[in-house]
Amino acid sequence: MTTNRAFLIRGALAGAGALLAAFSSLAVAELGAALTRPGASPVVVVGGASIDLTPAPLKDWAVRNFGTNDKLVLQAGILTVLALCAVALGLLALRHRRAGALGVLAFGVIGALAALRRPDSASWTDVLPSAVGALAGAAVLYVLSGRLTGPGNGVAPHGPDDWDRRGFLIAASAAAAASAGAGALGRGLTAARTGDAAGARAAVTLPAPGSPAPAITSRTALRLPGMLPFTTPNKDFYRVDTALVVPEIDATAWRLEIHGTGVTRPLTLTFQDLLEGELIERDITLTCVSNEVGGPYAGTARWIGVRLADLLRQAGIRPPSRGGPADQLVARSVDGMTLGTPVEDVMDGRDAMLAIGMNGEPLPFDHGFPVRMVVPGLYGYVSACKWIEDIELTTFDADDPYWVKRKWARKAPVKTQSRIDTPGPSHARHPAPS
Ligand SMILES: Nc1nc2c(c(=O)[nH]1)N[C@H]1C(S)=C(S)[C@@H](COP(=O)(O)O)O[C@H]1N2
Ligand SMILES: [Mo]
């Protein structure tokens, strides 16, 4: 074999071995995440960090152009960058075996740091998926590059032809099989948990609301070819959020804390409390501030929930117009998102609610199960907190929520807009009428 050709083959094998090492890292991390917390998987935490660090205009652009696929595109991007880095590390490992393995560990450190910095990071165990994944990947790269760099110990190969074909093949097959097993086991465990959450959601029965929504008249329900229905079915309802993994909350363990300045009687509510509360049912349109003319990010659903103003009064707050100290309500979700709503808007008599039902069923996971906020007349990012777990009554001066930190307006009442469904705009992207 010519020397050049032998170098090429070794280079290609080093790249392939490093890709295998990357796969091992992710697969083992997947198992680690299944055993600790699915949201702590390195792709999820690094993805979450990238979403938070992405400048708002770029994020807005991504939502517009990729829609609900924005997260898939992001994950594909992360995996591509990872693959390129892996190949580079593989080539490095041919010359400096230890440096290659250390490089893999460095990625583990990035993942672990990202995991710790997530707002929903529960404990130090969140670093484990990245850590065990990186160790597995580093070991695979170290062993495989050892087979390529000379007999046995990896020091000073006698020549480019002098590598251990059989050893490489055996080690690579063993690593691939073990990693695939670990990954499949991780996926399986996570899927079993998801099944549990879905089962718990299916077991929820919504009581009939004491104050039902008025019937939809035949004029409102007018249907013409090409026209979208007045009520958007749940499966077609737009989704906009920063969650790479949709939170799946056990409703029986769910709690909502209502506290803060001006709350004289802090409240802790359970899901059962809400089911037994005074339920109202209302048709409310939700829309995203990023919705373009004719765009898909608007929908009307029939929501069932408890009036937020009633709960706040129970907690003893006074509206700012009557001298109360808190003018901002900051809602926080289990995944660490924060949204700020003017207290005045919640208390002014409109049907602001903590919703538990959407179009006759418990909230879908994508739309905030078990409980979300809905405030008529405000854009989603200042009102519609999904997977809510905390409400703090504070002031606009004291606290900037997530989007405001990223230079979006503190207050965002919906601007009146109309949509002409038929004839539609040439670039219509809303779901096809069903
Ligand atoms: N927890 C959480 N709630 C959230 C968001 C989010 O990213 N995380 N996005 C908000 C935005 S910007 C909008 S427009 C609405 C969208 O609600 P939907 O996905 O149910 O349509 O949810 C709001 N609530
Ligand atoms: Mo939004």
CSV table of C-alpha atoms and ligand atoms in Angstrom, one decimal:
chain,number,residue,atom,x,y,z
A,1,MET,CA,0.0,0.0,0.0
A,2,THR,CA,1.4,3.4,-0.8
A,3,THR,CA,2.1,5.7,2.1
A,4,ASN,CA,-0.2,8.4,1.0
A,5,ARG,CA,-3.1,6.1,0.6
A,6,ALA,CA,-2.4,4.6,4.0
A,7,PHE,CA,-2.5,8.1,5.6
A,8,LEU,CA,-5.8,8.8,3.9
A,9,ILE,CA,-7.4,5.6,5.1
A,10,ARG,CA,-6.2,6.3,8.6
A,11,GLY,CA,-7.5,9.8,8.5
A,12,ALA,CA,-10.9,8.6,7.3
A,13,LEU,CA,-11.0,6.0,10.0
A,14,ALA,CA,-9.9,8.5,12.6
A,15,GLY,CA,-12.8,10.7,11.5
A,16,ALA,CA,-15.3,7.8,11.5
A,17,GLY,CA,-14.0,6.7,15.0
A,18,ALA,CA,-14.5,10.2,16.3
A,19,LEU,CA,-18.1,10.3,15.0
A,20,LEU,CA,-18.7,7.0,16.7
A,21,ALA,CA,-17.2,8.5,19.9
A,22,ALA,CA,-19.6,11.5,19.5
A,23,PHE,CA,-22.5,9.1,19.1
A,24,SER,CA,-21.4,7.1,22.2
A,25,SER,CA,-21.3,10.4,24.1
A,26,LEU,CA,-24.8,11.4,23.1
A,27,ALA,CA,-26.2,7.9,23.6
A,28,VAL,CA,-24.8,7.4,27.1
A,29,ALA,CA,-25.9,11.0,27.9
A,30,GLU,CA,-29.4,10.1,26.8
A,31,LEU,CA,-29.4,7.2,29.2
A,32,GLY,CA,-28.0,9.5,31.9
A,33,ALA,CA,-30.8,12.0,31.2
A,34,ALA,CA,-33.4,9.3,31.4
A,35,LEU,CA,-32.1,8.3,34.8
A,36,THR,CA,-31.8,11.9,36.1
A,37,ARG,CA,-34.0,14.4,34.2
A,38,PRO,CA,-34.8,14.3,30.4
A,39,GLY,CA,-34.4,18.1,30.3
A,40,ALA,CA,-30.7,17.7,31.4
A,41,SER,CA,-29.6,16.0,28.2
A,42,PRO,CA,-26.7,17.9,26.6
A,43,VAL,CA,-28.5,18.6,23.3
A,44,VAL,CA,-31.4,20.1,25.3
A,45,VAL,CA,-29.4,22.2,27.7
A,46,VAL,CA,-27.0,23.5,25.0
A,47,GLY,CA,-30.0,24.1,22.8
A,48,GLY,CA,-31.7,26.0,25.5
A,49,ALA,CA,-28.6,28.1,26.2
A,50,SER,CA,-28.4,28.9,22.5
A,51,ILE,CA,-32.0,29.9,22.4
A,52,ASP,CA,-31.5,32.2,25.3
A,53,LEU,CA,-28.3,33.7,23.9
A,54,THR,CA,-29.7,34.2,20.4
A,55,PRO,CA,-30.4,37.9,19.8
A,56,ALA,CA,-34.1,38.5,19.7
A,57,PRO,CA,-34.3,39.6,16.0
A,58,LEU,CA,-32.7,36.4,14.9
A,59,LYS,CA,-35.0,34.4,17.2
A,60,ASP,CA,-37.9,36.2,15.7
A,61,TRP,CA,-36.6,35.4,12.2
A,62,ALA,CA,-36.2,31.7,13.1
A,63,VAL,CA,-39.8,31.5,14.4
A,64,ARG,CA,-41.1,33.2,11.2
A,65,ASN,CA,-39.1,31.1,8.8
A,66,PHE,CA,-39.1,27.7,10.5
A,67,GLY,CA,-42.3,28.1,12.5
A,68,THR,CA,-42.8,25.2,15.0
A,69,ASN,CA,-39.8,23.5,13.3
A,70,ASP,CA,-37.5,26.1,14.7
A,71,LYS,CA,-36.4,23.7,17.4
A,72,LEU,CA,-35.7,20.9,15.0
A,73,VAL,CA,-33.6,23.2,12.9
A,74,LEU,CA,-31.7,24.3,16.0
A,75,GLN,CA,-31.0,20.7,17.1
A,76,ALA,CA,-29.9,19.8,13.6
A,77,GLY,CA,-27.5,22.8,13.7
A,78,ILE,CA,-26.1,21.7,17.0
A,79,LEU,CA,-25.5,18.1,15.8
A,80,THR,CA,-23.8,19.4,12.7
A,81,VAL,CA,-21.4,21.6,14.6
A,82,LEU,CA,-20.8,18.6,17.0
A,83,ALA,CA,-20.0,16.3,14.1
A,84,LEU,CA,-17.5,18.7,12.5
A,85,CYS,CA,-15.8,19.2,15.9
A,86,ALA,CA,-15.7,15.4,16.3
A,87,VAL,CA,-13.9,14.9,13.0
A,88,ALA,CA,-11.4,17.6,13.9
A,89,LEU,CA,-10.8,15.9,17.3
A,90,GLY,CA,-10.4,12.5,15.6
A,91,LEU,CA,-7.7,13.9,13.3
A,92,LEU,CA,-6.0,15.5,16.3
A,93,ALA,CA,-6.1,12.2,18.2
A,94,LEU,CA,-4.1,10.6,15.4
A,95,ARG,CA,-1.2,12.8,16.4
A,96,HIS,CA,-1.9,13.4,20.1
A,97,ARG,CA,-4.1,10.7,21.4
A,98,ARG,CA,-4.6,12.3,24.9
A,99,ALA,CA,-5.3,15.7,23.4
A,100,GLY,CA,-8.1,14.2,21.4
A,101,ALA,CA,-9.7,12.6,24.4
A,102,LEU,CA,-9.3,15.8,26.4
A,103,GLY,CA,-11.0,17.7,23.7
A,104,VAL,CA,-14.1,15.4,24.0
A,105,LEU,CA,-14.0,16.0,27.8
A,106,ALA,CA,-14.0,19.7,27.1
A,107,PHE,CA,-17.3,19.3,25.3
A,108,GLY,CA,-18.6,17.6,28.4
A,109,VAL,CA,-17.6,20.6,30.5
A,110,ILE,CA,-19.5,22.9,28.2
A,111,GLY,CA,-22.6,20.6,28.5
A,112,ALA,CA,-22.3,20.4,32.2
A,113,LEU,CA,-22.0,24.2,32.6
A,114,ALA,CA,-25.0,24.7,30.3
A,115,ALA,CA,-27.0,22.3,32.4
A,116,LEU,CA,-26.2,24.1,35.6
A,117,ARG,CA,-27.1,27.4,34.2
A,118,ARG,CA,-30.6,26.4,32.9
A,119,PRO,CA,-33.3,28.2,34.8
A,120,ASP,CA,-35.1,24.9,35.5
A,121,SER,CA,-31.9,23.2,36.6
A,122,ALA,CA,-33.0,21.2,39.6
A,123,SER,CA,-29.8,20.1,41.2
A,124,TRP,CA,-26.1,19.3,40.6
A,125,THR,CA,-27.2,15.9,39.2
A,126,ASP,CA,-28.1,17.8,36.0
A,127,VAL,CA,-24.4,17.7,35.1
A,128,LEU,CA,-24.3,13.9,35.1
A,129,PRO,CA,-25.7,13.3,31.6
A,130,SER,CA,-23.0,15.5,30.0
A,131,ALA,CA,-20.3,14.2,32.3
A,132,VAL,CA,-20.9,10.5,31.8
A,133,GLY,CA,-21.5,11.0,28.1
A,134,ALA,CA,-18.2,12.9,27.7
A,135,LEU,CA,-16.3,10.2,29.6
A,136,ALA,CA,-17.8,7.5,27.4
A,137,GLY,CA,-16.9,9.5,24.2
A,138,ALA,CA,-13.4,10.2,25.4
A,139,ALA,CA,-12.8,6.5,26.2
A,140,VAL,CA,-14.1,5.4,22.8
A,141,LEU,CA,-11.9,8.0,21.0
A,142,TYR,CA,-8.9,7.1,23.1
A,143,VAL,CA,-9.2,3.3,22.4
A,144,LEU,CA,-10.0,3.7,18.7
A,145,SER,CA,-7.2,6.2,18.0
A,146,GLY,CA,-4.9,3.8,19.9
A,147,ARG,CA,-5.7,1.1,17.3
A,148,LEU,CA,-4.8,3.5,14.5
A,149,THR,CA,-1.6,4.9,16.0
A,150,GLY,CA,0.5,1.8,16.3
A,151,PRO,CA,0.7,-1.5,18.0
A,152,GLY,CA,-1.1,-1.5,21.3
A,153,ASN,CA,0.0,1.5,23.3
A,154,GLY,CA,-0.3,4.2,20.7
A,155,VAL,CA,3.2,5.6,21.0
A,156,ALA,CA,5.4,6.0,18.0
A,157,PRO,CA,3.9,3.9,15.3
A,158,HIS,CA,6.5,2.3,13.2
A,159,GLY,CA,4.9,3.4,10.0
A,160,PRO,CA,1.6,4.6,8.5
A,161,ASP,CA,0.7,1.1,7.6
A,162,ASP,CA,1.3,-0.1,11.1
A,163,TRP,CA,-2.1,-0.1,12.7
A,164,ASP,CA,-4.3,-2.7,14.2
A,165,ARG,CA,-7.1,-3.3,11.8
A,166,ARG,CA,-8.7,-6.1,13.7
A,167,GLY,CA,-8.4,-4.3,17.0
A,168,PHE,CA,-10.0,-1.2,15.5
A,169,LEU,CA,-12.9,-3.1,14.0
A,170,ILE,CA,-13.6,-5.1,17.2
A,171,ALA,CA,-13.4,-2.0,19.4
A,172,ALA,CA,-15.5,0.1,17.1
A,173,SER,CA,-18.2,-2.6,16.8
A,174,ALA,CA,-18.3,-3.1,20.6
A,175,ALA,CA,-18.5,0.7,21.1
A,176,ALA,CA,-21.3,1.0,18.5
A,177,ALA,CA,-23.3,-1.9,20.0
A,178,ALA,CA,-22.9,-0.7,23.6
A,179,SER,CA,-23.8,2.9,22.7
A,180,ALA,CA,-26.8,1.9,20.7
A,181,GLY,CA,-28.0,-0.2,23.6
A,182,ALA,CA,-27.5,2.6,26.1
A,183,GLY,CA,-29.3,5.1,23.8
A,184,ALA,CA,-32.2,2.8,23.2
A,185,LEU,CA,-32.6,2.0,26.9
A,186,GLY,CA,-32.5,5.8,27.6
A,187,ARG,CA,-35.2,6.5,25.0
A,188,GLY,CA,-37.3,3.6,26.3
A,189,LEU,CA,-37.2,4.9,29.9
A,190,THR,CA,-38.1,8.4,28.8
A,191,ALA,CA,-40.9,7.1,26.6
A,192,ALA,CA,-42.3,5.2,29.6
A,193,ARG,CA,-42.3,8.3,31.7
A,194,THR,CA,-44.1,10.2,28.9
A,195,GLY,CA,-46.7,7.4,28.8
A,196,ASP,CA,-47.3,7.9,32.5
A,197,ALA,CA,-47.8,11.7,32.0
A,198,ALA,CA,-50.2,11.1,29.2
A,199,GLY,CA,-52.1,8.6,31.3
A,200,ALA,CA,-52.4,11.0,34.1
A,201,ARG,CA,-53.6,13.7,31.8
A,202,ALA,CA,-56.2,11.3,30.3
A,203,ALA,CA,-57.5,10.6,33.8
A,204,VAL,CA,-58.5,14.3,34.3
A,205,THR,CA,-62.2,15.0,34.0
A,206,LEU,CA,-63.1,18.6,33.6
A,207,PRO,CA,-66.2,19.7,35.5
A,208,ALA,CA,-68.9,21.6,33.7
A,209,PRO,CA,-68.2,25.3,34.1
A,210,GLY,CA,-70.6,27.3,36.3
A,211,SER,CA,-70.4,30.1,33.8
A,212,PRO,CA,-70.5,28.6,30.3
A,213,ALA,CA,-69.5,30.5,27.2
A,214,PRO,CA,-72.3,31.9,25.1
A,215,ALA,CA,-73.2,29.7,22.2
A,216,ILE,CA,-71.4,30.4,19.0
A,217,THR,CA,-74.0,31.8,16.6
A,218,SER,CA,-74.3,30.7,13.0
A,219,ARG,CA,-73.0,34.1,11.9
A,220,THR,CA,-69.8,33.6,13.9
A,221,ALA,CA,-69.5,30.0,12.7
A,222,LEU,CA,-69.9,31.1,9.1
A,223,ARG,CA,-67.9,28.8,6.9
A,224,LEU,CA,-66.9,29.5,3.4
A,225,PRO,CA,-64.4,27.5,1.2
A,226,GLY,CA,-60.9,28.5,2.3
A,227,MET,CA,-62.1,30.1,5.6
A,228,LEU,CA,-60.6,28.9,8.8
A,229,PRO,CA,-63.1,27.9,11.6
A,230,PHE,CA,-63.9,30.4,14.3
A,231,THR,CA,-62.6,28.0,16.9
A,232,THR,CA,-59.1,26.6,16.2
A,233,PRO,CA,-58.9,22.9,16.9
A,234,ASN,CA,-56.2,22.0,19.4
A,235,LYS,CA,-54.2,20.1,16.9
A,236,ASP,CA,-54.0,23.1,14.6
A,237,PHE,CA,-53.4,25.7,17.3
A,238,TYR,CA,-50.1,27.5,16.9
A,239,ARG,CA,-47.3,26.8,19.3
A,240,VAL,CA,-44.6,29.4,20.3
A,241,ASP,CA,-42.3,28.8,23.2
A,242,THR,CA,-38.7,28.3,24.1
A,243,ALA,CA,-39.1,24.7,25.4
A,244,LEU,CA,-36.9,22.1,23.6
A,245,VAL,CA,-38.5,19.4,25.7
A,246,VAL,CA,-42.2,20.0,26.4
A,247,PRO,CA,-42.7,19.8,30.2
A,248,GLU,CA,-44.8,16.9,31.2
A,249,ILE,CA,-46.1,17.7,34.6
A,250,ASP,CA,-47.9,15.3,37.0
A,251,ALA,CA,-51.0,17.3,37.7
A,252,THR,CA,-51.5,15.6,41.1
A,253,ALA,CA,-48.1,16.9,42.3
A,254,TRP,CA,-48.5,20.4,40.7
A,255,ARG,CA,-48.6,23.4,43.0
A,256,LEU,CA,-49.0,27.1,42.2
A,257,GLU,CA,-47.6,29.7,44.6
A,258,ILE,CA,-49.1,33.2,44.6
A,259,HIS,CA,-46.9,35.6,46.6
A,260,GLY,CA,-45.0,38.9,46.5
A,261,THR,CA,-45.3,42.5,47.5
A,262,GLY,CA,-48.8,43.5,48.4
A,263,VAL,CA,-50.0,39.9,48.8
A,264,THR,CA,-51.2,39.7,52.4
A,265,ARG,CA,-52.2,36.1,52.2
A,266,PRO,CA,-49.9,34.1,50.0
A,267,LEU,CA,-51.7,31.1,48.4
A,268,THR,CA,-50.6,27.6,47.4
A,269,LEU,CA,-53.0,26.1,45.0
A,270,THR,CA,-53.3,22.5,43.8
A,271,PHE,CA,-54.9,21.2,40.6
A,272,GLN,CA,-57.8,19.9,42.6
A,273,ASP,CA,-58.4,23.4,44.1
A,274,LEU,CA,-58.8,24.7,40.5
A,275,LEU,CA,-61.1,21.8,39.5
A,276,GLU,CA,-63.2,22.6,42.5
A,277,GLY,CA,-63.1,26.4,41.9
A,278,GLU,CA,-65.7,28.6,40.3
A,279,LEU,CA,-65.1,27.7,36.6
A,280,ILE,CA,-65.7,30.1,33.8
A,281,GLU,CA,-65.7,29.1,30.1
A,282,ARG,CA,-64.8,31.8,27.5
A,283,ASP,CA,-63.8,32.0,23.8
A,284,ILE,CA,-60.5,33.9,23.8
A,285,THR,CA,-58.2,34.7,21.0
A,286,LEU,CA,-54.5,34.2,21.6
A,287,THR,CA,-52.0,35.8,19.4
A,288,CYS,CA,-48.2,36.1,19.2
A,289,VAL,CA,-46.6,39.5,18.8
A,290,SER,CA,-44.5,37.9,16.0
A,291,ASN,CA,-47.6,37.2,14.0
A,292,GLU,CA,-47.4,38.8,10.5
A,293,VAL,CA,-50.4,39.9,8.5
A,294,GLY,CA,-52.2,36.7,7.4
A,295,GLY,CA,-49.8,34.7,9.6
A,296,PRO,CA,-50.4,31.5,11.5
A,297,TYR,CA,-49.7,32.7,15.1
A,298,ALA,CA,-53.2,33.4,16.2
A,299,GLY,CA,-56.0,31.2,17.3
A,300,THR,CA,-59.3,31.2,19.2
A,301,ALA,CA,-60.0,28.5,21.7
A,302,ARG,CA,-62.8,27.8,24.2
A,303,TRP,CA,-60.9,28.0,27.5
A,304,ILE,CA,-62.1,26.8,30.9
A,305,GLY,CA,-60.5,28.1,34.0
A,306,VAL,CA,-60.7,30.1,37.2
A,307,ARG,CA,-60.8,33.9,37.2
A,308,LEU,CA,-57.3,35.1,38.1
A,309,ALA,CA,-58.7,38.3,39.7
A,310,ASP,CA,-60.7,36.2,42.2
A,311,LEU,CA,-57.6,34.3,43.2
A,312,LEU,CA,-55.6,37.5,43.6
A,313,ARG,CA,-58.3,39.0,45.8
A,314,GLN,CA,-58.2,35.9,47.9
A,315,ALA,CA,-54.5,36.5,48.3
A,316,GLY,CA,-55.3,39.9,49.5
A,317,ILE,CA,-53.9,42.1,46.8
A,318,ARG,CA,-55.2,45.6,46.0
A,319,PRO,CA,-55.1,46.8,42.4
A,320,PRO,CA,-52.6,49.7,41.7
A,321,SER,CA,-55.6,52.0,40.9
A,322,ARG,CA,-56.6,51.6,44.5
A,323,GLY,CA,-53.2,52.3,45.9
A,324,GLY,CA,-51.9,48.7,45.8
A,325,PRO,CA,-48.1,48.4,45.7
A,326,ALA,CA,-47.7,45.8,43.0
A,327,ASP,CA,-48.3,46.8,39.4
A,328,GLN,CA,-46.7,43.8,37.7
A,329,LEU,CA,-47.6,40.1,37.9
A,330,VAL,CA,-44.7,37.9,37.0
A,331,ALA,CA,-45.7,34.4,36.1
A,332,ARG,CA,-43.0,31.7,36.0
A,333,SER,CA,-43.2,28.3,34.4
A,334,VAL,CA,-41.6,25.0,35.4
A,335,ASP,CA,-39.0,25.5,32.7
A,336,GLY,CA,-37.9,28.9,34.0
A,337,MET,CA,-39.7,31.2,31.5
A,338,THR,CA,-41.0,34.4,33.0
A,339,LEU,CA,-43.8,36.6,31.7
A,340,GLY,CA,-44.9,39.9,33.1
A,341,THR,CA,-48.5,41.2,33.0
A,342,PRO,CA,-49.9,44.5,34.2
A,343,VAL,CA,-51.9,43.8,37.4
A,344,GLU,CA,-54.4,46.4,36.3
A,345,ASP,CA,-55.3,44.4,33.2
A,346,VAL,CA,-55.9,41.3,35.3
A,347,MET,CA,-58.1,43.1,37.8
A,348,ASP,CA,-60.1,45.3,35.4
A,349,GLY,CA,-63.0,42.9,35.0
A,350,ARG,CA,-61.9,41.1,31.8
A,351,ASP,CA,-61.8,37.3,31.9
A,352,ALA,CA,-58.2,36.8,32.7
A,353,MET,CA,-57.9,33.2,33.9
A,354,LEU,CA,-55.8,30.3,35.0
A,355,ALA,CA,-56.9,27.9,32.3
A,356,ILE,CA,-57.2,24.2,32.8
A,357,GLY,CA,-59.3,23.3,29.7
A,358,MET,CA,-58.9,24.0,26.0
A,359,ASN,CA,-61.7,23.2,23.6
A,360,GLY,CA,-63.3,20.7,25.9
A,361,GLU,CA,-60.3,18.8,27.0
A,362,PRO,CA,-57.5,19.3,29.6
A,363,LEU,CA,-54.8,21.5,28.1
A,364,PRO,CA,-52.6,19.6,25.7
A,365,PHE,CA,-49.0,19.3,26.9
A,366,ASP,CA,-47.9,21.6,24.1
A,367,HIS,CA,-50.2,24.3,25.4
A,368,GLY,CA,-49.4,24.3,29.0
A,369,PHE,CA,-50.8,21.2,30.9
A,370,PRO,CA,-51.9,21.3,33.6
A,371,VAL,CA,-52.4,25.0,34.0
A,372,ARG,CA,-51.6,28.2,32.0
A,373,MET,CA,-52.6,31.8,32.1
A,374,VAL,CA,-54.8,33.4,29.5
A,375,VAL,CA,-55.5,37.2,29.4
A,376,PRO,CA,-57.8,38.5,26.7
A,377,GLY,CA,-56.3,41.5,24.8
A,378,LEU,CA,-52.6,40.9,25.6
A,379,TYR,CA,-50.0,39.3,23.4
A,380,GLY,CA,-48.9,35.9,24.5
A,381,TYR,CA,-45.4,36.9,25.7
A,382,VAL,CA,-46.8,39.3,28.4
A,383,SER,CA,-49.6,37.1,29.6
A,384,ALA,CA,-50.1,33.5,28.4
A,385,CYS,CA,-47.6,31.6,30.7
A,386,LYS,CA,-47.8,27.8,30.0
A,387,TRP,CA,-46.8,25.2,32.6
A,388,ILE,CA,-47.2,27.9,35.2
A,389,GLU,CA,-45.9,27.2,38.8
A,390,ASP,CA,-45.4,30.6,40.4
A,391,ILE,CA,-47.1,34.0,40.4
A,392,GLU,CA,-45.2,36.9,42.0
A,393,LEU,CA,-46.9,40.3,42.5
A,394,THR,CA,-44.2,42.8,42.1
A,395,THR,CA,-43.5,46.1,40.3
A,396,PHE,CA,-42.3,46.9,36.8
A,397,ASP,CA,-39.4,48.7,38.4
A,398,ALA,CA,-38.2,45.7,40.3
A,399,ASP,CA,-38.3,42.9,37.8
A,400,ASP,CA,-37.8,42.4,34.1
A,401,PRO,CA,-39.1,39.1,32.8
A,402,TYR,CA,-37.5,37.0,30.0
A,403,TRP,CA,-38.6,38.9,26.9
A,404,VAL,CA,-38.2,42.4,28.5
A,405,LYS,CA,-34.6,41.5,29.3
A,406,ARG,CA,-34.3,40.9,25.6
A,407,LYS,CA,-35.6,44.4,24.7
A,408,TRP,CA,-39.2,43.7,24.1
A,409,ALA,CA,-41.8,46.1,25.4
A,410,ARG,CA,-42.9,45.8,29.0
A,411,LYS,CA,-46.5,46.3,28.1
A,412,ALA,CA,-48.1,44.8,25.0
A,413,PRO,CA,-51.8,45.1,24.4
A,414,VAL,CA,-52.9,43.4,21.2
A,415,LYS,CA,-53.1,45.8,18.3
A,416,THR,CA,-56.4,45.3,16.4
A,417,GLN,CA,-55.8,43.3,13.3
A,418,SER,CA,-57.9,41.5,10.8
A,419,ARG,CA,-57.3,38.5,8.6
A,420,ILE,CA,-58.8,37.8,5.3
A,421,ASP,CA,-58.9,34.1,4.8
A,422,THR,CA,-60.4,34.0,1.4
A,423,PRO,CA,-59.0,34.9,-1.0
A,424,GLY,CA,-55.8,34.3,1.0
A,425,PRO,CA,-52.5,36.0,0.8
A,426,SER,CA,-50.2,34.4,-1.8
A,427,HIS,CA,-47.8,33.4,1.0
A,428,ALA,CA,-50.4,32.0,3.3
A,429,ARG,CA,-48.8,29.6,5.7
A,430,HIS,CA,-51.7,29.0,8.1
A,431,PRO,CA,-52.9,25.4,8.5
A,432,ALA,CA,-55.1,24.3,5.7
A,433,PRO,CA,-58.8,24.6,6.6
A,434,SER,CA,-60.1,21.3,7.8
B,1,LIG,N1,-43.7,28.6,29.6
B,1,LIG,C1,-43.9,29.4,28.5
B,1,LIG,N2,-45.0,30.0,28.3
B,1,LIG,C2,-45.2,30.8,27.2
B,1,LIG,C3,-44.1,30.9,26.2
B,1,LIG,C4,-42.9,30.3,26.5
B,1,LIG,O1,-41.9,30.3,25.8
B,1,LIG,N3,-42.8,29.5,27.7
B,1,LIG,N4,-44.3,31.7,25.1
B,1,LIG,C5,-45.4,32.7,25.1
B,1,LIG,C6,-45.7,33.2,23.8
B,1,LIG,S1,-44.5,34.2,23.1
B,1,LIG,C7,-46.9,33.0,23.2
B,1,LIG,S2,-47.3,33.8,21.8
B,1,LIG,C8,-47.9,32.0,23.8
B,1,LIG,C9,-48.2,30.9,22.8
B,1,LIG,O2,-49.1,30.0,23.3
B,1,LIG,P1,-49.4,28.6,22.5
B,1,LIG,O3,-48.1,28.0,22.2
B,1,LIG,O4,-50.2,27.8,23.4
B,1,LIG,O5,-50.1,29.0,21.3
B,1,LIG,O6,-47.4,31.4,24.9
B,1,LIG,C10,-46.7,32.2,25.8
B,1,LIG,N5,-46.4,31.4,27.0
B,2,MO,MO,-45.5,35.2,21.3
